[in-house]
Coordinates of C-alpha atoms in Angstrom, one line a residue:
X1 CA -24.5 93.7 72.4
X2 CA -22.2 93.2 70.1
X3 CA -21.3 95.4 67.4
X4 CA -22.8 98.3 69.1
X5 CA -20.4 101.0 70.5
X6 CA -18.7 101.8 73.4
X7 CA -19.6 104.6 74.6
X8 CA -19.0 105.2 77.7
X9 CA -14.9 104.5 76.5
X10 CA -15.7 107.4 74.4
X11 CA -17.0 109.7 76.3
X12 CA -13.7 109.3 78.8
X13 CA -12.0 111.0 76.0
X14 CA -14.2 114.0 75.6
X15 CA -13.2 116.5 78.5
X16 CA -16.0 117.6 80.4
X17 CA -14.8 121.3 80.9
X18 CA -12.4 123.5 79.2
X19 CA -8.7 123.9 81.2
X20 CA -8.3 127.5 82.2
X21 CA -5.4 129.8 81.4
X22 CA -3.0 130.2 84.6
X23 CA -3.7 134.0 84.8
X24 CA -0.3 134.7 85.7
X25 CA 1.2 132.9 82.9
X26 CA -1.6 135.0 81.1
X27 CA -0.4 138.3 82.8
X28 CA 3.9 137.4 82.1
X29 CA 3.0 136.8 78.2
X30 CA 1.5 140.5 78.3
X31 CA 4.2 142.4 79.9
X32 CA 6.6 140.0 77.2
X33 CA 5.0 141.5 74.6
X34 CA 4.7 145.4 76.0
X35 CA 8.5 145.4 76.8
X36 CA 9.9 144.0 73.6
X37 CA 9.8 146.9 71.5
X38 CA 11.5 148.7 74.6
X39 CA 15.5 149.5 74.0
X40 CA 18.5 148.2 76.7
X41 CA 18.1 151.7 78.4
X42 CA 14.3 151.5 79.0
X43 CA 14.5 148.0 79.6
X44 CA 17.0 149.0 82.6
X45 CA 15.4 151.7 83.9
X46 CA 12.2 149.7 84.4
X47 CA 13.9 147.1 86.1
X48 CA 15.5 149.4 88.4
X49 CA 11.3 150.9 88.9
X50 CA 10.2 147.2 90.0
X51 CA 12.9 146.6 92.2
X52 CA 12.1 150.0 94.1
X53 CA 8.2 148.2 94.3
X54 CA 6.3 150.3 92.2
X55 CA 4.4 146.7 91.9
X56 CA 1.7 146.5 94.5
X57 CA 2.1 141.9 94.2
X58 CA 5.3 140.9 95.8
X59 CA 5.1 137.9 93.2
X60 CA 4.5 140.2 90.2
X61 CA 7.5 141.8 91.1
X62 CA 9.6 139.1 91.2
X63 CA 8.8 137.4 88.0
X64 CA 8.7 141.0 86.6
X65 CA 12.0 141.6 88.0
X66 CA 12.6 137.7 86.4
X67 CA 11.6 138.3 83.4
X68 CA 13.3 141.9 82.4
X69 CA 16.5 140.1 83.3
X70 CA 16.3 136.9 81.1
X71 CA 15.5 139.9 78.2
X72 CA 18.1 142.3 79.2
X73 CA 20.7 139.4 79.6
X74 CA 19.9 137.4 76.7
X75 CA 21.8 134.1 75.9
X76 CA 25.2 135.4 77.0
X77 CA 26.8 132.2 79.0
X78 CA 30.3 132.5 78.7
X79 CA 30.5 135.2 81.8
X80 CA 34.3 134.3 82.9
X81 CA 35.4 134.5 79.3
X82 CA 34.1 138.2 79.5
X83 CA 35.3 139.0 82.5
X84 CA 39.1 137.9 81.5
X85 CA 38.4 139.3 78.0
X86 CA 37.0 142.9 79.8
X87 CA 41.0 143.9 81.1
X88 CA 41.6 144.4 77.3
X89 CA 37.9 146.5 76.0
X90 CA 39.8 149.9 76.5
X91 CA 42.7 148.5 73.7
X92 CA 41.3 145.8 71.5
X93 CA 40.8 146.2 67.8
X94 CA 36.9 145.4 67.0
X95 CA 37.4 146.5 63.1
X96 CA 38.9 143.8 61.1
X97 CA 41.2 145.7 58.7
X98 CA 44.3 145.4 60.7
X99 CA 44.1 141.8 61.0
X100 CA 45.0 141.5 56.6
X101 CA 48.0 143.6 57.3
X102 CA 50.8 142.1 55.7
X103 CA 53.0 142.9 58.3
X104 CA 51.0 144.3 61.6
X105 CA 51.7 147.3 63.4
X106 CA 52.5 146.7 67.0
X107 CA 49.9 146.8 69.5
X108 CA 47.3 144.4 67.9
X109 CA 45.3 142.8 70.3
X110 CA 42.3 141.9 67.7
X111 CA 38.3 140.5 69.4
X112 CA 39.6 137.5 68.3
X113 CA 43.5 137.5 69.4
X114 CA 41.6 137.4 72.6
X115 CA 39.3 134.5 72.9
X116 CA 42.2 132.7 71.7
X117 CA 44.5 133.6 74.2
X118 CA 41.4 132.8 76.8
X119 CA 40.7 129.1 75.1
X120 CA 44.6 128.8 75.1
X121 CA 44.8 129.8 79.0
X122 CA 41.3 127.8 80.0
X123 CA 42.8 124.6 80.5
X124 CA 45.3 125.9 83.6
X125 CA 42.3 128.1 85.0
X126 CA 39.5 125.2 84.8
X127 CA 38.7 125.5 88.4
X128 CA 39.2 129.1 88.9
X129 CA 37.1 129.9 85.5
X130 CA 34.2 127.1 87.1
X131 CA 34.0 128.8 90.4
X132 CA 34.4 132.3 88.6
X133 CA 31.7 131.1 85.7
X134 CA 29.2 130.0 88.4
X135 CA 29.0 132.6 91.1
X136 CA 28.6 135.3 87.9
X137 CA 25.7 133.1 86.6
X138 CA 24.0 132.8 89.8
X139 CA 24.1 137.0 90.4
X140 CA 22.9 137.0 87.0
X141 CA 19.4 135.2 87.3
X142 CA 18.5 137.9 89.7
X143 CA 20.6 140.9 87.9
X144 CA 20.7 142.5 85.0
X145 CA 24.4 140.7 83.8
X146 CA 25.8 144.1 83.1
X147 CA 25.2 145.2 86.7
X148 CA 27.1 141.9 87.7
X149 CA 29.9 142.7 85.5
X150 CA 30.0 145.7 86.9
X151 CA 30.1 144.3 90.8
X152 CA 32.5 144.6 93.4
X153 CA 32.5 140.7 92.9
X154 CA 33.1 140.9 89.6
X155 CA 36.3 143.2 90.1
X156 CA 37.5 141.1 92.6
X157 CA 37.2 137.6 89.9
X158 CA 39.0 139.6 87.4
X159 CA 42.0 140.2 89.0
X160 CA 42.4 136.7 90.2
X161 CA 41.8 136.0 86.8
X162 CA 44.4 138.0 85.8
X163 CA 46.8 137.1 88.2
X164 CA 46.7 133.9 87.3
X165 CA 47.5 134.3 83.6
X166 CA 50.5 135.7 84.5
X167 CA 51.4 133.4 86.3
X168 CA 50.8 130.5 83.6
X169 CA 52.5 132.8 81.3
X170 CA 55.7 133.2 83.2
X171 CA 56.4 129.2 83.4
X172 CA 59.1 127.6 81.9
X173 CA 58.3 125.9 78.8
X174 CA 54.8 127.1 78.9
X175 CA 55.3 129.6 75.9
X176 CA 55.2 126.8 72.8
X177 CA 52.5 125.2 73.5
X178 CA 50.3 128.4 74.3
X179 CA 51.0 129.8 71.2
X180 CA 49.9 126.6 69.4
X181 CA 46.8 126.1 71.4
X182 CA 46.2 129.8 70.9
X183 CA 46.6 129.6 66.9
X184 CA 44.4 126.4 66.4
X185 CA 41.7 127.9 68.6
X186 CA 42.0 131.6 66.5
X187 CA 41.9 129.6 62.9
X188 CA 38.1 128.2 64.0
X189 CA 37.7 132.0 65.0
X190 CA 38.9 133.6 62.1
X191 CA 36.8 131.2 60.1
X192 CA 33.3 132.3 61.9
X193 CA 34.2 135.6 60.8
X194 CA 35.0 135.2 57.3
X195 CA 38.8 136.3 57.2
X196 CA 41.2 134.3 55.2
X197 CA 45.2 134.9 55.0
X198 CA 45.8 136.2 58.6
X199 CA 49.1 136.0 59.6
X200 CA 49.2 133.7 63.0
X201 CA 50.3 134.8 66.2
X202 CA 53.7 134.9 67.1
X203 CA 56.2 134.9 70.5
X204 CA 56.1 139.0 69.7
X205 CA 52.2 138.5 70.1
X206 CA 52.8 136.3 73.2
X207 CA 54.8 138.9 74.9
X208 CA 52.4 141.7 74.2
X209 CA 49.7 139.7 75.6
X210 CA 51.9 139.3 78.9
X211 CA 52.7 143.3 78.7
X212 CA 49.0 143.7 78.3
X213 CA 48.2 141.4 81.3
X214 CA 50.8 143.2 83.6
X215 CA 49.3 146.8 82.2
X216 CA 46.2 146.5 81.9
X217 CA 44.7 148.1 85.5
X218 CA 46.0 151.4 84.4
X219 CA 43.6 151.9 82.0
X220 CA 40.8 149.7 83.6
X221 CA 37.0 151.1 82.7
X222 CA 38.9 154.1 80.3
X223 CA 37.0 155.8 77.7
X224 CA 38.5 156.0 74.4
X225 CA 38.6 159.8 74.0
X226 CA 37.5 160.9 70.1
X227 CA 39.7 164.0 69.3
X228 CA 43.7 164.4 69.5
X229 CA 43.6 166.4 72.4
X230 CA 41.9 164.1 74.6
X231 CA 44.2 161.0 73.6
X232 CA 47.2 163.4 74.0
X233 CA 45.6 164.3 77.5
X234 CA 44.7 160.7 79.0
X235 CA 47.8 159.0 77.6
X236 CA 50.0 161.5 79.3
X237 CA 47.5 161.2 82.5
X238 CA 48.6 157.3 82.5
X239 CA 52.0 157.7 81.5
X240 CA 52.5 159.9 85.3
X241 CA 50.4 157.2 87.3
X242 CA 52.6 154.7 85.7
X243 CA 55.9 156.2 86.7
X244 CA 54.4 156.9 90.4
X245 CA 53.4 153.0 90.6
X246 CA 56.7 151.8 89.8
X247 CA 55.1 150.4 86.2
X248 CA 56.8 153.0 83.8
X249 CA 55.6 154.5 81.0
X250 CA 55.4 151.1 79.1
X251 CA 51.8 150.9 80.0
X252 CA 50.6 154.1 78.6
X253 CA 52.5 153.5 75.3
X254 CA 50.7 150.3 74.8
X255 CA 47.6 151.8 74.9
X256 CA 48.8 154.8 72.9
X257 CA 49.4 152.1 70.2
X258 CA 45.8 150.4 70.6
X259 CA 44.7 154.2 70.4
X260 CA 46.5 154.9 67.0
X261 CA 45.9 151.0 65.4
X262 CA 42.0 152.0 65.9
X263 CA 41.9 155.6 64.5
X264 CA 45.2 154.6 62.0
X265 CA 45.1 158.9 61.5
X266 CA 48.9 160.3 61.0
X267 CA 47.8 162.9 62.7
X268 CA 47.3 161.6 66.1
X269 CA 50.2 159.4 65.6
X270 CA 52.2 162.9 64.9
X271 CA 50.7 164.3 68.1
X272 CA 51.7 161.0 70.6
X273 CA 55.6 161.2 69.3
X274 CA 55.8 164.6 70.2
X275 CA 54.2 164.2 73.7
X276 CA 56.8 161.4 74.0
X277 CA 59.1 160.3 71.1
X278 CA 59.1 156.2 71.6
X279 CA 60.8 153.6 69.0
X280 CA 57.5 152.2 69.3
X281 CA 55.7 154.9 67.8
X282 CA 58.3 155.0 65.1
X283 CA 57.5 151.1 64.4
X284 CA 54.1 151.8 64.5
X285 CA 54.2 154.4 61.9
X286 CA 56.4 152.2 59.4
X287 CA 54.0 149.4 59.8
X288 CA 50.8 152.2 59.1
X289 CA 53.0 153.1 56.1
X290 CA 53.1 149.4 54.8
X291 CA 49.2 149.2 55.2
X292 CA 48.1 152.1 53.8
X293 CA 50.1 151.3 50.5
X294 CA 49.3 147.7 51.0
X295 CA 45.5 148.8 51.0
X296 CA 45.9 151.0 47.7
X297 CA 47.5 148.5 46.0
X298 CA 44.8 145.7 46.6
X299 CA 42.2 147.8 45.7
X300 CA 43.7 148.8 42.6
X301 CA 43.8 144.9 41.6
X302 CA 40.4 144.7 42.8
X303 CA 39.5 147.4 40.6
X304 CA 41.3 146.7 37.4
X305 CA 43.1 143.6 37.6
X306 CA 40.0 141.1 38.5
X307 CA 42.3 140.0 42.0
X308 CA 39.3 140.8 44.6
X309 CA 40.2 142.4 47.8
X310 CA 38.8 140.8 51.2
X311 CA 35.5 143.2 51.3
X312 CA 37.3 143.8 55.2
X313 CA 40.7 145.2 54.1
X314 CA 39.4 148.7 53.0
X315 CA 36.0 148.4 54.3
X316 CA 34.1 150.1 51.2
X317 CA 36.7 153.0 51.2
X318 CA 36.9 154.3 47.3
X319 CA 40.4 154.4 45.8
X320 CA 40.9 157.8 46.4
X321 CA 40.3 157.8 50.3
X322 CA 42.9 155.3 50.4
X323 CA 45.9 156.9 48.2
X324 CA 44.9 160.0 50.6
X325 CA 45.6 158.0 53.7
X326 CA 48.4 156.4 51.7
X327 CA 50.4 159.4 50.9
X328 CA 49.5 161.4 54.2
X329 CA 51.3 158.5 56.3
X330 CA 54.3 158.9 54.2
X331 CA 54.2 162.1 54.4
X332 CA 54.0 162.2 58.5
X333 CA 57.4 159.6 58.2
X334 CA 59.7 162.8 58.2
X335 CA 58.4 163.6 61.2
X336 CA 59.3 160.6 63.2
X337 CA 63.0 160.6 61.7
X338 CA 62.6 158.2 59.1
X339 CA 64.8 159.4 56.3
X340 CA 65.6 158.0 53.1
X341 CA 68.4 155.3 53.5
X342 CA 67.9 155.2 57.0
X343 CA 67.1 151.8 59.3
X344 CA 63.4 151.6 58.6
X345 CA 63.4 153.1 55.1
X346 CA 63.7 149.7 52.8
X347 CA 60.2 148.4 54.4
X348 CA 58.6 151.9 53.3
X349 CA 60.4 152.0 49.8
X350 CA 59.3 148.3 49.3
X351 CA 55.2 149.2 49.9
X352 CA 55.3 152.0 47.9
X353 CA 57.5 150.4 45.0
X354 CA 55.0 147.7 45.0
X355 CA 52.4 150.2 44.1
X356 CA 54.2 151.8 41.7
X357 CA 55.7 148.7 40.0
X358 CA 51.8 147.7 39.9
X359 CA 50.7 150.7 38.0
X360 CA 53.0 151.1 36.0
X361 CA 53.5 147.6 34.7
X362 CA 50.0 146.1 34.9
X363 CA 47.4 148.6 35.8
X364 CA 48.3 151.2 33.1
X365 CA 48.9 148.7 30.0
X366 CA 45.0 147.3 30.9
X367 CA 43.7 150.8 31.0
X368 CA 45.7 151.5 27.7
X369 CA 44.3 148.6 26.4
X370 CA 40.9 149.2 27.0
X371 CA 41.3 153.2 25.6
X372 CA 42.8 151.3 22.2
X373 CA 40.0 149.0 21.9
X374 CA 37.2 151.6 22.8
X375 CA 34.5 151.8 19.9
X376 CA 32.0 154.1 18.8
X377 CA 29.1 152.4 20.0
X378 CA 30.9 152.5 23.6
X379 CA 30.8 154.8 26.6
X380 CA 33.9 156.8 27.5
X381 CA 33.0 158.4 30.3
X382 CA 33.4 155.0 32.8
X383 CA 37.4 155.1 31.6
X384 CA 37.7 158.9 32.8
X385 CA 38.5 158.6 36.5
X386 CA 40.8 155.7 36.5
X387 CA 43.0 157.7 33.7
X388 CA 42.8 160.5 36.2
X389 CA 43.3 158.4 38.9
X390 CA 46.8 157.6 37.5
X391 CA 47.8 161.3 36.7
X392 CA 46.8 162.3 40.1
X393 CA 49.1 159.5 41.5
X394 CA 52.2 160.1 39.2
X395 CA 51.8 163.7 39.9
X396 CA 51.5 162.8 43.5
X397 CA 54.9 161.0 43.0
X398 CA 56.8 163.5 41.0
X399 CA 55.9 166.6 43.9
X400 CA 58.1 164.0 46.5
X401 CA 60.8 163.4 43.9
X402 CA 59.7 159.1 43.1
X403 CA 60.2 158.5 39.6
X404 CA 56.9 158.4 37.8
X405 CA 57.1 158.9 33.5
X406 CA 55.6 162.4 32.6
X407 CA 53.3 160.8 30.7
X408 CA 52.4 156.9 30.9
X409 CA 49.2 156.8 27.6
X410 CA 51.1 156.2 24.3
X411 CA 50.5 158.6 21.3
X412 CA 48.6 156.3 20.0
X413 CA 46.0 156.5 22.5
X414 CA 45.2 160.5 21.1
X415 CA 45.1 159.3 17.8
X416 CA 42.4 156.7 18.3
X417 CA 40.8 159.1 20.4
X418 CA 40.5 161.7 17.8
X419 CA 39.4 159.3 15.1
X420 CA 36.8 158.0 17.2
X421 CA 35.8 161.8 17.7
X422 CA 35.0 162.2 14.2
X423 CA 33.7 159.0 13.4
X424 CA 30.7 159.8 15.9
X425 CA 30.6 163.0 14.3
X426 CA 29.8 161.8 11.0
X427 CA 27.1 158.9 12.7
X428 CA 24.9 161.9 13.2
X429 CA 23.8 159.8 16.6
X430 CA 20.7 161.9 19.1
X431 CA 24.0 161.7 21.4
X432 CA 26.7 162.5 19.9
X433 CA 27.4 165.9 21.5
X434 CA 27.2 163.7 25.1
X435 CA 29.3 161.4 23.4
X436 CA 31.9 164.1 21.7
X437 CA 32.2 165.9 24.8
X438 CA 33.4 162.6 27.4
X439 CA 35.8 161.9 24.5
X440 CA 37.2 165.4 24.7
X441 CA 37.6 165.4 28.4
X442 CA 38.8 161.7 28.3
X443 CA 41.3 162.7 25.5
X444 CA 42.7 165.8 27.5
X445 CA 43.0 163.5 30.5
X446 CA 45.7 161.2 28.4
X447 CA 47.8 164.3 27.3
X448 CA 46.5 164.5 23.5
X449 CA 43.7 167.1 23.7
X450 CA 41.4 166.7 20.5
X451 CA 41.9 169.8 17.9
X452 CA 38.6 171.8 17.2
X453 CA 38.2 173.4 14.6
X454 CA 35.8 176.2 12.4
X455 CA 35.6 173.7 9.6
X456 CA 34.0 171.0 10.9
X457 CA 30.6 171.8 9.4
X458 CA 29.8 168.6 11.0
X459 CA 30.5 169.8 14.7
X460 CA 29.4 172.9 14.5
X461 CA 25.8 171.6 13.2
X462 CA 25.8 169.2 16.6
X463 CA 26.3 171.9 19.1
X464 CA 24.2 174.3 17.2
X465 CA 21.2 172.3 17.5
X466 CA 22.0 171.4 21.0
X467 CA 21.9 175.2 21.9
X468 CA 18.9 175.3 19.7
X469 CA 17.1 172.8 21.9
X470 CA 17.3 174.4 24.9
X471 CA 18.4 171.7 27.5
X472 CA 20.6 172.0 30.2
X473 CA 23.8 171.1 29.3
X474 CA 26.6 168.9 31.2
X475 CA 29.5 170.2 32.1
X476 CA 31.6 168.1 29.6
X477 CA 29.1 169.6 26.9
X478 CA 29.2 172.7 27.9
X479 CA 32.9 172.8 27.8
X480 CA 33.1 171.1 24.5
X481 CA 30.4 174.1 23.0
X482 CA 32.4 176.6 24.5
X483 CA 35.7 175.3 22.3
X484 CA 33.7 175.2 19.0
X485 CA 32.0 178.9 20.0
X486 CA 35.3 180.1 20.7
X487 CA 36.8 178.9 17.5
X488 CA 33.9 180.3 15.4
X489 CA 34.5 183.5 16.7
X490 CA 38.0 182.9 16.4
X491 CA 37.1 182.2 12.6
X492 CA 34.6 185.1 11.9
X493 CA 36.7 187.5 13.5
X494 CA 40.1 187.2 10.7
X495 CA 37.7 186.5 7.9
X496 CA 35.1 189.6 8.5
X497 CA 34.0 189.5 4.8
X498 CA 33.4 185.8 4.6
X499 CA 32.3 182.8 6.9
X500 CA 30.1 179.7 6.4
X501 CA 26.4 180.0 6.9
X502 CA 26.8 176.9 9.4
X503 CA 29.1 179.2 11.0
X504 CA 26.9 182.6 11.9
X505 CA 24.1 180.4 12.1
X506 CA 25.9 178.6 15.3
X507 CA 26.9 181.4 16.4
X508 CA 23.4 183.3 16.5
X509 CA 22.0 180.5 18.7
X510 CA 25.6 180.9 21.3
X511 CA 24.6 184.7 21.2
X512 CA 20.8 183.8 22.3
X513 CA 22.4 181.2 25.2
X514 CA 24.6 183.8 26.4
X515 CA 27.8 182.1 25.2
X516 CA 30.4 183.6 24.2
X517 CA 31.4 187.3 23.3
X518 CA 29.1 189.8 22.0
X519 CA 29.1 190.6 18.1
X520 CA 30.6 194.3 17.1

């Protein structure tokens, strides 16, 4: 009839019974959800459980098995990549620091010096990296990838691998357009990873990457040991199976150097040229010289100059941590032979004049412009360790005979000091002890110590009532109280027959703190 509805079309649309679950997809979700929270070492050890059939259902246990490995191998792809990239874990720099060095110590092989040396070498190892690329992924969507890596198999791909390399490496002409393929491809690296201003690679890069290559079995699956000892111990174990192979001990310095670029400790560097003084330790040490200044001096413009640092040049290390390291390596230069006036001497005495030229002719007139223009109403106390800063460095100067002034804060810095000393003084502010006592410490740190005296009704009324009230004190404070108690004594002692009333009264509420000397 027309007009009336179809329903039989309608009821075709309307399934007659609900589909049901696949149980096993059911089952897989489950065991998802109960391993996720495991770590990589649980997640392992269970794999290795199923594989020994602690599952009663074959099938279980092999999408079990299935399953563990697609969450213990993640979406790692690039397996011949790693397996190339592996010859260099035992040396490469992970930390980025290095790779802002002005001028790099030898021995840099950087995460990402590496994948460009791979992308640079892919094009004459297509077929090789193919066949390498799909047997490793085929073992690996049965095993966990690390076990893979780990293979016999694996071993064997590497060294064809790197084989191979050496061979593109050592043809003629080949060099150039390496190194250009190898920058282009590091610039889109460098750029994932947020670092600006790195120096490119160079031949000298090139030719460690060969000596590297040609090493690199000698220290194949080492540990990097933490403490001096152990480096001193497995670089001389490598430097002995070096000379019995026929390789040397160039091998065993190059890891020395990977060794030294990662801990950069003087120290350890010390320790290596006395097992076996090399040139290349001596380098090493200039260029460690160059950074650790280099890295003071960029964090000083960061600090006062408004010139930001890359966050990855000093890694969150404060300014003192870094004139520490600074000094120490110049210190340790003695004891690779580097003398004043010697070869490598005008690369050290140009880092550290840099530093000094830059505190002494920026960052100490902008400190002494902001002591000059400090105000009553402001804070002294956030101006106290950079002025210290500075007298700990020219001190630190002076004791190894660089010119540094005596004393770089003009007289006129004390004077404006002391003024603004009083001036508080007379505000009659809640803090004007707090405030007093960071400009008396800030004051002494300049040179021009502010004069206290028995006089100042004014002052002794502040740090009366401050003893008076009974709260703990701060250091500064406490100082600053025991210069105006000492004074008063000072004061009551040569005139026994006559003092202020301010005066005994302050120093009845000292006596009842327990500061200073007892009255006769």
């Amino acid at each position: 009839m027309a007009g009336r509805p179809n329903r039989s079309a309608s009821l075709q649309t309307v399934p007659l019974h609900a589909v049901e679950p696949d149980p096993a997809a059911v089952s897989l979700d489950k065991v998802k959800a109960i391993l996720a929270p495991l770590d990589r070492a649980q997640k392992s050890k269970l794999f290795e459980l199923v594989q020994a059939g602690h599952l009663e259902d074959d099938q279980m246990t092999v999408e079990v098995g299935r399953l563990i490995v697609a969450m213990l191998n993640g979406p790692r792809t690039e397996h011949a990549r790693r397996i190339w990239t592996g010859w260099f874990d035992p040396v490469m720099l992970r930390t980025d620091a290095l790779m802002l060095a002005e001028s790099r110590p030898p021995g840099c092989m950087h995460v990402v010096d590496a994948s460009a040396w791979w992308f640079a070498l892919l094009p004459h190892l297509r077929e090789l990296a193919g066949r390498v690329q799909a047997d490793i992924a085929d073992r690996a969507s049965e095993n966990p990838l690390d076990a893979v890596l780990a293979s016999p198999a694996a071993a064997e791909w590497a060294e064809e691998l790197r084989i191979r390399s050496l061979e593109i490496l050592h043809r003629r002409g080949a060099a150039g357009p390496l190194l250009a393929t190898a920058n282009a491809e590091r610039i889109t690296l460098l750029r994932k990873r947020g670092l600006a201003g790195v120096a490119p690679l160079s031949f000298g890069d090139l030719a460690m990457l060969d000596a590297m290559l040609d090493h690199a079995p000698l220290w194949k699956g080492a540990v990097r040991p933490r403490d001096t000892i152990g480096i001193l111990h497995i670089v001389s174990e490598m430097a002995e199976r070096g000379a019995a192979t026929g390789g040397g001990a160039d091998g065993a310095m190059h890891y020395a150097l990977a060794l030294l670029n990662g801990s950069r400790d003087p120290d350890q560097a010390l320790a290596l040229h006395g097992l076996s003084p090399n040139p290349a330790l001596v380098e090493a040490a200039v260029g460690h010289v160059q950074f650790a200044w280099q890295c003071l001096r960029q964090k000083l413009e960061d600090l006062h100059l408004g010139r930001p640092a890359p966050p990855q040049l000093t890694a969150g290390e404060t300014v003192d941590r870094l004139q520490e390291r600074a000094f120490r390596w110049y210190d340790a230069l003695q004891g690779f032979g580097v003398e004043r006036g010697g070869r490598n001497w005008a690369a050290v005495s140009a880092a550290v004049g840099r530093v000094t030229g830059l505190v002494e002719g920026e960052v100490v007139p902008v400190l002494s412009h902001r002591l000059l223009t400090l105000n009553a109403s402001s804070s002294a106390r956030p101006l106290i360790d950079p002025v210290r800063f500075i007298n700990g460095f020219n001190h630190r100067l002076r004791r190894r005979g660089i010119a540094a002034s005596t004393n770089p804060w003009l007289t006129a810095i004390g004077e404006h000091l002391a003024g603004l000393f009083r001036q508080i003084g007379a505000y009659g502010r809640e803090d004007a002890l707090s405030a007093m006592a960071e400009l008396c410490e800030l004051a002494e740190e300049t040179g021009y110590p502010i004069e206290v005296t028995a006089i100042d009704k004014t002052l002794l009324a502040i740090a009366e009532r401050a003893l008076r009230d009974g709260r703990e004190l701060s250091a500064a404070e406490s100082k600053l109280i025991e210069r105006v108690v000492t004074v008063a004594t000072e004061e009551r002692r040569r005139c026994r027959w006559w003092v202020s009333g301010e005066l005994v009264s302050l120093l009845d509420a000292a006596q009842q703190r327990g500061i200073g000397p007892t009255p006769q």
